[in-house]
Short mmCIF file of C-alpha atoms and ligand atoms in Angstrom, two decimals:
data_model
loop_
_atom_site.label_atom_id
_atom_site.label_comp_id
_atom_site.label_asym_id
_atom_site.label_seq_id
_atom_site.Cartn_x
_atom_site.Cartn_y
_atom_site.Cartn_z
CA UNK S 1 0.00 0.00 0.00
CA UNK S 2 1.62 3.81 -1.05
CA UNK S 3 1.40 5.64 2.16
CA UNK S 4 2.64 9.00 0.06
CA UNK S 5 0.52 11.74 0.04
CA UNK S 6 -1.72 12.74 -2.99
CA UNK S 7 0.80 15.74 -4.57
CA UNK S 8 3.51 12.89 -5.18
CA UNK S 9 0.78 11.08 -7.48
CA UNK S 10 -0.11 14.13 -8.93
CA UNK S 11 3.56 15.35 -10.09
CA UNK S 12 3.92 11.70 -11.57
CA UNK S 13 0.45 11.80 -13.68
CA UNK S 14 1.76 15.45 -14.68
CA UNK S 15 4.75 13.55 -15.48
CA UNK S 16 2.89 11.41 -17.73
CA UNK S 17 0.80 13.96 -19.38
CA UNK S 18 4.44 15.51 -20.25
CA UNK S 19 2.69 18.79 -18.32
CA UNK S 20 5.59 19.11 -15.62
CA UNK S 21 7.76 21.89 -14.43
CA UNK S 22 11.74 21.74 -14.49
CA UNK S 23 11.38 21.88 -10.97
CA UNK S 24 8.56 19.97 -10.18
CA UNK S 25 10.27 17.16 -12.09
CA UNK S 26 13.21 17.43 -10.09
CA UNK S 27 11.49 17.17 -7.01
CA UNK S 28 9.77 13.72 -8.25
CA UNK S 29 12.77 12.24 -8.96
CA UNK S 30 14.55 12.98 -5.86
CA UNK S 31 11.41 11.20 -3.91
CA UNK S 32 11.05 8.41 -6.59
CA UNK S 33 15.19 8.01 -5.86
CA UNK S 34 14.39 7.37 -2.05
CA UNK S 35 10.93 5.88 -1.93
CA UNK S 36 10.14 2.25 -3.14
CA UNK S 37 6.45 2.19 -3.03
CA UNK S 38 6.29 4.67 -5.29
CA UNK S 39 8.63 4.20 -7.92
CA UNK S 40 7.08 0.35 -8.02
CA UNK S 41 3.49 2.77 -8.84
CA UNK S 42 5.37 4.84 -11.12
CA UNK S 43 6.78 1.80 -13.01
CA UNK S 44 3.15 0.59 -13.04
CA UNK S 45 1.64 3.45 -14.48
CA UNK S 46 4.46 3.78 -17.23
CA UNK S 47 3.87 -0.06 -18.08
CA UNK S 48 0.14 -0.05 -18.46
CA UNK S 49 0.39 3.22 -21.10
CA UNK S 50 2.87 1.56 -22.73
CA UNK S 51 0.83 -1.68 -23.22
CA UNK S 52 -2.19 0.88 -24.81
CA UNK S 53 0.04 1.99 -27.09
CA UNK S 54 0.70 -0.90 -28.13
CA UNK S 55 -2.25 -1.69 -29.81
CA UNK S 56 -2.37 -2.15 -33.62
CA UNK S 57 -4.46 0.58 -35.44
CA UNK S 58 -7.61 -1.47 -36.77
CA UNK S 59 -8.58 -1.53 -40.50
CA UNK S 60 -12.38 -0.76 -41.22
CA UNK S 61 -13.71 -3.86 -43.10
CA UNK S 62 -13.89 -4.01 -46.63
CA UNK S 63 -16.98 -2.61 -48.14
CA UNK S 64 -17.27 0.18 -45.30
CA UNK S 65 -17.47 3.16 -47.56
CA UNK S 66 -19.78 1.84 -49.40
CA UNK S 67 -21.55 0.76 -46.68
CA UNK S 68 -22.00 4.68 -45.23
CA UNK S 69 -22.68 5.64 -49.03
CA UNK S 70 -25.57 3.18 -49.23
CA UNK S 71 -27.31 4.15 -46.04
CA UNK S 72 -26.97 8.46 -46.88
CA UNK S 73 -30.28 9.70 -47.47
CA UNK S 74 -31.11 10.17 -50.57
CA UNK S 75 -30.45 13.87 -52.40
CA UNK S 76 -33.94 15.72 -53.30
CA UNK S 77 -34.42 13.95 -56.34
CA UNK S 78 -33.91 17.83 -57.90
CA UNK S 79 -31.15 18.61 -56.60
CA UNK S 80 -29.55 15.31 -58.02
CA UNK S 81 -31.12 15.36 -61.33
CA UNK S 82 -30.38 18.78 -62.02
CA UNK S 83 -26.19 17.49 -61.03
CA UNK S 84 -26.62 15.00 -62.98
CA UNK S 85 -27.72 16.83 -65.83
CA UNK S 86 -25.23 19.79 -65.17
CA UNK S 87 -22.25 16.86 -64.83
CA UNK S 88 -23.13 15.04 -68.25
CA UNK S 89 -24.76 17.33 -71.00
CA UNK S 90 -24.37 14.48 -73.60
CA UNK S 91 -27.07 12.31 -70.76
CA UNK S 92 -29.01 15.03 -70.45
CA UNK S 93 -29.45 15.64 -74.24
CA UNK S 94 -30.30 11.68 -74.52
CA UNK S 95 -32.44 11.34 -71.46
CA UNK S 96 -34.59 14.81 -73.25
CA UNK S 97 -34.41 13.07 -76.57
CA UNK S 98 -36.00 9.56 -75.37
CA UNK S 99 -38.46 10.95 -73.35
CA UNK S 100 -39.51 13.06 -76.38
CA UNK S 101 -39.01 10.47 -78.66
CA UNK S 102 -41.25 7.99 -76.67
CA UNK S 103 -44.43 6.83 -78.51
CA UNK S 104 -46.81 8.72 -76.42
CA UNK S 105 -45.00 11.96 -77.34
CA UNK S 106 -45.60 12.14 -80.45
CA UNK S 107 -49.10 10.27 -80.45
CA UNK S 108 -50.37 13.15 -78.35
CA UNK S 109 -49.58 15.40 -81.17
CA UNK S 110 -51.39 13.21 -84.11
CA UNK S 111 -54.35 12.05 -82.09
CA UNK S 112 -55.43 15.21 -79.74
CA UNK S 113 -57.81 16.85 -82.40
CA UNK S 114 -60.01 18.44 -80.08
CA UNK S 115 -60.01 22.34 -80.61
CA UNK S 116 -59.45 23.70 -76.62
CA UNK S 117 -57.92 26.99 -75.31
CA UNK S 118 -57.54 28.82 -72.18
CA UNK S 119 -60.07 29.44 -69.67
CA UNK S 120 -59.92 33.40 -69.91
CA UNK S 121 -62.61 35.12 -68.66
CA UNK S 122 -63.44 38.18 -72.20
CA UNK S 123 -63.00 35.57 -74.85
CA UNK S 124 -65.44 35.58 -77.23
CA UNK S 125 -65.99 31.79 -79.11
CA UNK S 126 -67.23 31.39 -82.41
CA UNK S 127 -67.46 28.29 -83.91
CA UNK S 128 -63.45 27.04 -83.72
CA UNK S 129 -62.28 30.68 -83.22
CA UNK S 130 -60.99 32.20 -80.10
CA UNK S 131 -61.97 36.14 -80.15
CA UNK S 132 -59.92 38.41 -77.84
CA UNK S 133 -62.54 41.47 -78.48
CA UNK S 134 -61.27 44.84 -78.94
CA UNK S 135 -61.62 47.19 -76.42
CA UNK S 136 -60.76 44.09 -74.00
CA UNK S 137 -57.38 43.10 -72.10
CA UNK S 138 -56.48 39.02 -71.55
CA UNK S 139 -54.71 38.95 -68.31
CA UNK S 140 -51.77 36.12 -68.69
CA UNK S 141 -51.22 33.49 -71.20
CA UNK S 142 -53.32 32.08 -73.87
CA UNK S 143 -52.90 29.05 -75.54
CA UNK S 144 -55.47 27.74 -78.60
CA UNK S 145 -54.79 24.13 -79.69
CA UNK S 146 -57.18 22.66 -83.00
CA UNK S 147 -58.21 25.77 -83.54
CA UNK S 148 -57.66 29.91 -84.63
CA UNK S 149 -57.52 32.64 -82.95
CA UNK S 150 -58.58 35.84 -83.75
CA UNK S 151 -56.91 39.02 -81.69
CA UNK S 152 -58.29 42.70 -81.67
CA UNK S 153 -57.84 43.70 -78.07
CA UNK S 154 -55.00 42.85 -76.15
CA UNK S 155 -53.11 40.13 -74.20
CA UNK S 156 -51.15 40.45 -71.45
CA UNK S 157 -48.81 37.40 -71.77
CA UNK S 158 -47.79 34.84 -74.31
CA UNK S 159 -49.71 34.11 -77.32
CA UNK S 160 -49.53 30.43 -78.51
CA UNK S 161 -51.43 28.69 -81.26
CA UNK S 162 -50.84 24.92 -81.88
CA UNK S 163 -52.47 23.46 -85.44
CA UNK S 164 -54.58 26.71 -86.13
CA UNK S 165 -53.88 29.77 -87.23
CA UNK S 166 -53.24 33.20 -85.91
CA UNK S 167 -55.00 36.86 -87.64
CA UNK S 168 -53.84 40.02 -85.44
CA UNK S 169 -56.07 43.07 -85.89
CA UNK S 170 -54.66 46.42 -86.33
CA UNK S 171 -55.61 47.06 -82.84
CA UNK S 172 -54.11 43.93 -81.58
CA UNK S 173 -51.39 44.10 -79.02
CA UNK S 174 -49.38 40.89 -77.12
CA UNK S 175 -47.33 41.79 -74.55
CA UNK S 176 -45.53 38.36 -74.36
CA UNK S 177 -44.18 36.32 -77.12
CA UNK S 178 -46.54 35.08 -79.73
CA UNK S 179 -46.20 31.53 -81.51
CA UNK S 180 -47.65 29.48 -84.07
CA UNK S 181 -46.95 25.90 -83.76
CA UNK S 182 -48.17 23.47 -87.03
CA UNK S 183 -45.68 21.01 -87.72
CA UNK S 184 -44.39 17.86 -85.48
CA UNK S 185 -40.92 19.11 -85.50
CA UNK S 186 -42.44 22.71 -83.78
CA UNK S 187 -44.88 20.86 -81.35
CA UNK S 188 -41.61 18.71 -80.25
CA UNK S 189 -39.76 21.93 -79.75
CA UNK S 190 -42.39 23.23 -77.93
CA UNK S 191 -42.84 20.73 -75.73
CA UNK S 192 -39.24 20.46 -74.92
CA UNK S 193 -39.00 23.71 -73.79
CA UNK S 194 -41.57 23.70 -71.87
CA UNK S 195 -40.40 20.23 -70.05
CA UNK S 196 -37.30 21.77 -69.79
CA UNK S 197 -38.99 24.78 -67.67
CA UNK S 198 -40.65 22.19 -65.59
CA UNK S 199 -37.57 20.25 -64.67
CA UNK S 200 -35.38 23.61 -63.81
CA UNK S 201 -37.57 25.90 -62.67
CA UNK S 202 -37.08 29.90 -63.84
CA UNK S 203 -35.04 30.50 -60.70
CA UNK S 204 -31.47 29.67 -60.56
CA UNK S 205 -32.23 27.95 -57.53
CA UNK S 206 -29.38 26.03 -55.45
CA UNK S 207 -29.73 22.27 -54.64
CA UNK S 208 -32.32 22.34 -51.57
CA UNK S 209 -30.45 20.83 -48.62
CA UNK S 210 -32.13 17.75 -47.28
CA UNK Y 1 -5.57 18.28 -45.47
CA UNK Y 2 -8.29 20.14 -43.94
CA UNK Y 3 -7.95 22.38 -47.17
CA UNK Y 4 -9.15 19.39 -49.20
CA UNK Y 5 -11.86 18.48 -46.83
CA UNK Y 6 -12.99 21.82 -46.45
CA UNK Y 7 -13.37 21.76 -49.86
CA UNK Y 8 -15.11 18.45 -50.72
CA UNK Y 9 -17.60 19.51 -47.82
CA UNK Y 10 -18.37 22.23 -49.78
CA UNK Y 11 -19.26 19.84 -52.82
CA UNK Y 12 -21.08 18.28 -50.28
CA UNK Y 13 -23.26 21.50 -49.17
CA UNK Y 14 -24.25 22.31 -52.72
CA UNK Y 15 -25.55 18.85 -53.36
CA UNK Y 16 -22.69 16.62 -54.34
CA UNK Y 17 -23.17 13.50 -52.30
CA UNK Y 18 -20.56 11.74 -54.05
CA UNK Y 19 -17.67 14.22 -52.60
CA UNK Y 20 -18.86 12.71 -49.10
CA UNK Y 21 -17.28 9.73 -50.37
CA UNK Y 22 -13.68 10.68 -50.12
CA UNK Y 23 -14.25 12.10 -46.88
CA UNK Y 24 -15.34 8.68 -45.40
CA UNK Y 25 -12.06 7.16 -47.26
CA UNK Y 26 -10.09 9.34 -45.64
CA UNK Y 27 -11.37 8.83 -42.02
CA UNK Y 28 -12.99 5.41 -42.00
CA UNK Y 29 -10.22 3.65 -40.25
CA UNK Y 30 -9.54 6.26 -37.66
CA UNK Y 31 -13.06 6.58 -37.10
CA UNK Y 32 -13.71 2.54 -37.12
CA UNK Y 33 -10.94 1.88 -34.44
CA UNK Y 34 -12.25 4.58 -31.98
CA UNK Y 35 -16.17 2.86 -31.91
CA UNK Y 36 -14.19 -1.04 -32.03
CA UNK Y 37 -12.07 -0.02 -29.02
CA UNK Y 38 -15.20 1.31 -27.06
CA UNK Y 39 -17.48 -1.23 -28.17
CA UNK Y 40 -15.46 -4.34 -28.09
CA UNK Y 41 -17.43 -5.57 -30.90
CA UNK Y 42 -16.50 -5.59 -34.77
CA UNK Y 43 -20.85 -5.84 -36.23
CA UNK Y 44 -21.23 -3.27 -33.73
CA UNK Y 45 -18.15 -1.09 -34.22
CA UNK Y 46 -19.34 -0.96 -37.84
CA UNK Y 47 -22.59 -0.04 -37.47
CA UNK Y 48 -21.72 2.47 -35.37
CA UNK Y 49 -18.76 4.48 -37.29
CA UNK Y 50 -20.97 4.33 -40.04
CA UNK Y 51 -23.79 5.76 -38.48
CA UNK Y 52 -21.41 8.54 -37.08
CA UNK Y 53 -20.37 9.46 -40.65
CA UNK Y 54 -24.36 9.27 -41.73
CA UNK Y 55 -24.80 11.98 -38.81
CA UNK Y 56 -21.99 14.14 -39.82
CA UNK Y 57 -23.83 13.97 -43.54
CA UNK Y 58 -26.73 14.91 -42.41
CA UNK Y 59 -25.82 17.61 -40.11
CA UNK Y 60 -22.56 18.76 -42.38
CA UNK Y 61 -24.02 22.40 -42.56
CA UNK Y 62 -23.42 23.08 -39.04
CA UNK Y 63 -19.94 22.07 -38.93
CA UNK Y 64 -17.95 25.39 -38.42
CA UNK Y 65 -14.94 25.00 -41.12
CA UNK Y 66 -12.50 26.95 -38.89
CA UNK Y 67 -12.49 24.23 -36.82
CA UNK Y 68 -10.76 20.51 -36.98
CA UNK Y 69 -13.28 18.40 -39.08
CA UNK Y 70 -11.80 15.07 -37.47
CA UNK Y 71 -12.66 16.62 -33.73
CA UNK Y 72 -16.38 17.01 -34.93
CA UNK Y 73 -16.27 13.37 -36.16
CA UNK Y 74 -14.76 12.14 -33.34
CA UNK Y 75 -17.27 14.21 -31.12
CA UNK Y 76 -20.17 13.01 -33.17
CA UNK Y 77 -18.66 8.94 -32.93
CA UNK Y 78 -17.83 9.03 -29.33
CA UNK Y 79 -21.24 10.04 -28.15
CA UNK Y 80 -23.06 7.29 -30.28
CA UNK Y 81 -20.68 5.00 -28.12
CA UNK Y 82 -21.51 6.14 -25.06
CA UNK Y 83 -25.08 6.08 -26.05
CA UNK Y 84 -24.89 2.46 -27.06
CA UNK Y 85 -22.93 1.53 -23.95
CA UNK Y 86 -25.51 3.03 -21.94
CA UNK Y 87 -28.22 1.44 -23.15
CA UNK Y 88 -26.77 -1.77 -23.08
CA UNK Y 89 -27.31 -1.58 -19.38
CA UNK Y 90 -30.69 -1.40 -18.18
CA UNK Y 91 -31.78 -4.50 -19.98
CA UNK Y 92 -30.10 -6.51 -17.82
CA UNK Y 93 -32.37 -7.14 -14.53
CA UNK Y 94 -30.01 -7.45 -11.83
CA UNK Y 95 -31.28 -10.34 -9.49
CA UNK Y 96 -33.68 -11.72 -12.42
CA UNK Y 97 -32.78 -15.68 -13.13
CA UNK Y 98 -31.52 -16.26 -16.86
CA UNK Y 99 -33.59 -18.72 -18.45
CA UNK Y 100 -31.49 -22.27 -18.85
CA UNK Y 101 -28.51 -21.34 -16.72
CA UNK Y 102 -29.74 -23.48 -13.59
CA UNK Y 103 -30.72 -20.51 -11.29
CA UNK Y 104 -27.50 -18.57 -12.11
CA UNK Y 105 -28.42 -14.91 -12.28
CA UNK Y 106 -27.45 -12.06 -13.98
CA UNK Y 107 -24.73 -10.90 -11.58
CA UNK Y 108 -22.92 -14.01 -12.09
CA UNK Y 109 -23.24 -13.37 -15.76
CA UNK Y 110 -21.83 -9.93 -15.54
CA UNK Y 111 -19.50 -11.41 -13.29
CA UNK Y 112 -19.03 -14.10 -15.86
CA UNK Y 113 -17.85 -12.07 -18.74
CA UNK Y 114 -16.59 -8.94 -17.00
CA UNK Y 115 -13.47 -10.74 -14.88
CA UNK Y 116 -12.09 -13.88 -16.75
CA UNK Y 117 -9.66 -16.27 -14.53
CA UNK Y 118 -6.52 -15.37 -14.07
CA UNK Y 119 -5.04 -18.27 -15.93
CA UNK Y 120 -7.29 -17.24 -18.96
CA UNK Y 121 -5.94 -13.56 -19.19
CA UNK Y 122 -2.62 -14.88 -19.06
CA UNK Y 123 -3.28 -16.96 -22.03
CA UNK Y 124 -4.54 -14.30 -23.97
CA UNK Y 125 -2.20 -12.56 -27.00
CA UNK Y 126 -0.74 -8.91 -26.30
CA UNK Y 127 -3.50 -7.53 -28.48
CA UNK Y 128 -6.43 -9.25 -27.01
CA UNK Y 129 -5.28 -8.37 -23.75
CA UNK Y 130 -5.44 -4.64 -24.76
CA UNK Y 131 -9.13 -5.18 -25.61
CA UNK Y 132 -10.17 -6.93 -22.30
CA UNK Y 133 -8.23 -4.21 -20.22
CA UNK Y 134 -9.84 -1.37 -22.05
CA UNK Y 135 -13.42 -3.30 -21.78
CA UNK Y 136 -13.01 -3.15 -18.27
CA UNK Y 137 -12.38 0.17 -17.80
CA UNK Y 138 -15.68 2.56 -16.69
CA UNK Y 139 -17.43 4.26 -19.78
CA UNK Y 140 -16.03 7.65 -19.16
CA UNK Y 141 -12.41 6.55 -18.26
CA UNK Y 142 -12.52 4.30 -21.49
CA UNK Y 143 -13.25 7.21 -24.04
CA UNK Y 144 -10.43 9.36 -22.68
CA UNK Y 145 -7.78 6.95 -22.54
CA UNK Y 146 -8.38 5.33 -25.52
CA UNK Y 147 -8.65 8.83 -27.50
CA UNK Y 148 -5.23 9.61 -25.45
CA UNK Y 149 -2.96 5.86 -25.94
CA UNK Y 150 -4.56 4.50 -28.93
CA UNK Y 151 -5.49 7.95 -30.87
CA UNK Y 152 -2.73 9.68 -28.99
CA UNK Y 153 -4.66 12.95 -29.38
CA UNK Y 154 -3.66 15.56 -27.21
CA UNK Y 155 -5.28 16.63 -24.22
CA UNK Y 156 -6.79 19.70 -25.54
CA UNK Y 157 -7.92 17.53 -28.60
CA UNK Y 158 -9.94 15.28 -26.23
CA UNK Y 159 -11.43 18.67 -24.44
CA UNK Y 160 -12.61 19.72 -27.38
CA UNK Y 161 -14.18 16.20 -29.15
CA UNK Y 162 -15.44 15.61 -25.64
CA UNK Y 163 -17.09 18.86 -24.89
CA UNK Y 164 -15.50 18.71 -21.53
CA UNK Y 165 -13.07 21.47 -19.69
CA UNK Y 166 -9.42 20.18 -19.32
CA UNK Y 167 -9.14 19.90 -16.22
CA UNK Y 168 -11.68 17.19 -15.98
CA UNK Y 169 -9.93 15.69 -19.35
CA UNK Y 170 -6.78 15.61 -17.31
CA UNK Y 171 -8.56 13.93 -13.87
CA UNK Y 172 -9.88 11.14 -16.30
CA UNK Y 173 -7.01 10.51 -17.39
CA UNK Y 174 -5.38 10.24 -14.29
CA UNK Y 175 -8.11 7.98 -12.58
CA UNK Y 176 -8.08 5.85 -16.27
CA UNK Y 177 -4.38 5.29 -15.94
CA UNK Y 178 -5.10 4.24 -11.95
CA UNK Y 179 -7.65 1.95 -12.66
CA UNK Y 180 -5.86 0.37 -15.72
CA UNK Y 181 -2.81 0.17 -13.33
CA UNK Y 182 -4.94 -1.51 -10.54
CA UNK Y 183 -6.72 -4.04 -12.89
CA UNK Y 184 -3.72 -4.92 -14.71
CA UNK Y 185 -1.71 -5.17 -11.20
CA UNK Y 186 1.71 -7.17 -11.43
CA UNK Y 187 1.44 -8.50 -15.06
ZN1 ZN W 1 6.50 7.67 -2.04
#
């Protein structure tokens, strides 16, 4: 059993911890020098750090990595699409060219006959004709598929027309753009940009964080 | 090096999960050894480092970048150990019988596994022997001394993954060292 008092233990963990004065060192030494118990402790506490240390580093098992990669949650499918499609412009193209290529695509531009427009709230209708009156103002965008449209007032927005045809009045004003769209290879166009629009939205917006 | 992980966890902020990968390359076996030597236990160990680098994923935004990104990991690892040490505990019922063991109960289990026979320790290989003495230290002696001897971080290093002032840093280690000392006695 040490019968030395607790300062003696203390300069020899400071010892350890390499946290020792010049002097307080040399008074250790002198007491280790005449005092068996503790250098016996002393020799005991050096052995057992000595053992710790040495034990071999460990290797994380094979398969670890992708282990932790497997069990991230997944990115905002957004966020990674929009990587994706910023790392590999050649995919991207592709991926837009099969979706667009895809039978359903282009079916919906042979079979959908049916004369429809915008829900606007001045239009006039006559027959397969879309009237914007004069004297009257189209708040937002119109869009006339199968069918013509006729403009005397004015629209505050795009203008499109897909299979039908367009007449502007003298009087006629768009604000936005204005389109015609008759042939396959236009309707494709148009659809891609407008997909396009969908998948990255008008704002340059950063990856949302999960 | 913390310029290039400073920099892939800015891949990582913007969206690029894949950057997060050459962070976990770089720290899995650091990382791995820490949980094994508090754990004892390889399935467990891996679980566990991995779900410390999931966390750090997850959370990567609030890691301040002026600071040591290993410390954080560490921090984040060690307290996932000491969770799943804790919990460990209460399911075992002190005086409650263990089914098929002939009326032995739990404290002879405990008692079982915790202090081998003195002839079996001395059988055991050099590194096996590290494990068992480490095993048998107390939770919050354990976590110090093994970041100090096996990680051989400095004090301050441990203060900081540890979220605890030096000073008490410094007492664990002292009363680690003591108790590994005492257990180990005249080997
Ligand atoms: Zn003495």
């Amino acid at each position: 059993m040490n019968t030395c008092q607790e300062p003696v233990i203390q300069l020899m963990h400071a010892y350890l911890d390499g946290d020792i004065s010049r002097q307080d060192e040399q008074q250790l030494k002198e007491h280790l020098f005449a005092c068996q118990h503790c250098r016996e402790m002393m020799d005991e506490l050096k052995m057992s750090a000595l053992f710790l240390q040495g034990a071999a580093p460990l290797k994380a098992p094979d398969g670890f990595v992708s282990g932790v990669m497997a069990r991230l949650p997944k990115e905002k499918s957004q966020a990674g699409l929009q990587r994706q499609l910023r790392r590999h412009p050649l995919l991207a193209a592709a991926a837009l060219f099969f979706i667009l290529m895809s039978a359903t695509f282009f079916s919906s531009f042979g079979d959908n006959q049916q004369f429809s427009f915008t829900k606007q709230p001045n239009l006039v209708i006559e027959g397969e004709t879309v009237i914007v009156p004069a004297g009257e103002i189209v708040k937002g965008d119109l869009v006339v598929e199968n069918g013509n449209l006729r403009i005397e007032g004015e629209v505050d927005g795009n203008v499109t027309v897909i299979r039908g045809s367009k007449y502007m009045a003298s009087t006629a004003v768009v604000t936005g753009k204005s389109e015609e769209i008759d042939r396959a290879f236009d309707w494709l166009w148009y659809k891609i940009k407008t997909t396009v629009k969908d998948i990255f939205p008008a704002s340059k917006s950063e990856p949302v964080e999960e | 090096m913390d310029e290039l992980v400073n920099k892939r966890i800015n891949e990582v902020i913007k969206g690029n999960q894949d950057a997060f990968e050459e962070i976990v390359t770089l720290f899995q076996h650091r990382l791995y050894h820490v949980c094994y030597r508090m754990l004892g236990n390889p399935q467990e160990a891996e679980d566990i480092a991995q779900e410390a680098f999931v966390r750090a994923y997850v959370n990567i935004h609030t890691f301040d970048q002026k600071r040591k990104f290993s410390t954080w990991l560490f921090r984040i690892a060690t307290n996932l150990c000491i969770d799943r040490i804790r919990k460990k505990k209460p399911d075992y019922y002190l005086d409650a019988t263990v089914p098929g063991t002939d009326g032995l109960n739990m404290y002879s289990q405990i008692a079982a596994s915790g202090d081998l026979p003195e002839e079996e320790v001395e059988r055991m290989e050099a590194q096996e022997r590290v494990q068992y003495e480490i095993g048998r230290l107390p939770e919050k002696y354990r976590t110090v001394i093994i970041l100090r001897y096996l990680e051989e971080l400095p004090l301050q290093d441990i203060s900081d993954i540890l979220e605890l002032p030096l000073g008490t840093v410094k007492t664990r280690v002292h009363r680690g060292r003591e108790a590994l000392r005492k257990q180990m006695g005249n080997m």
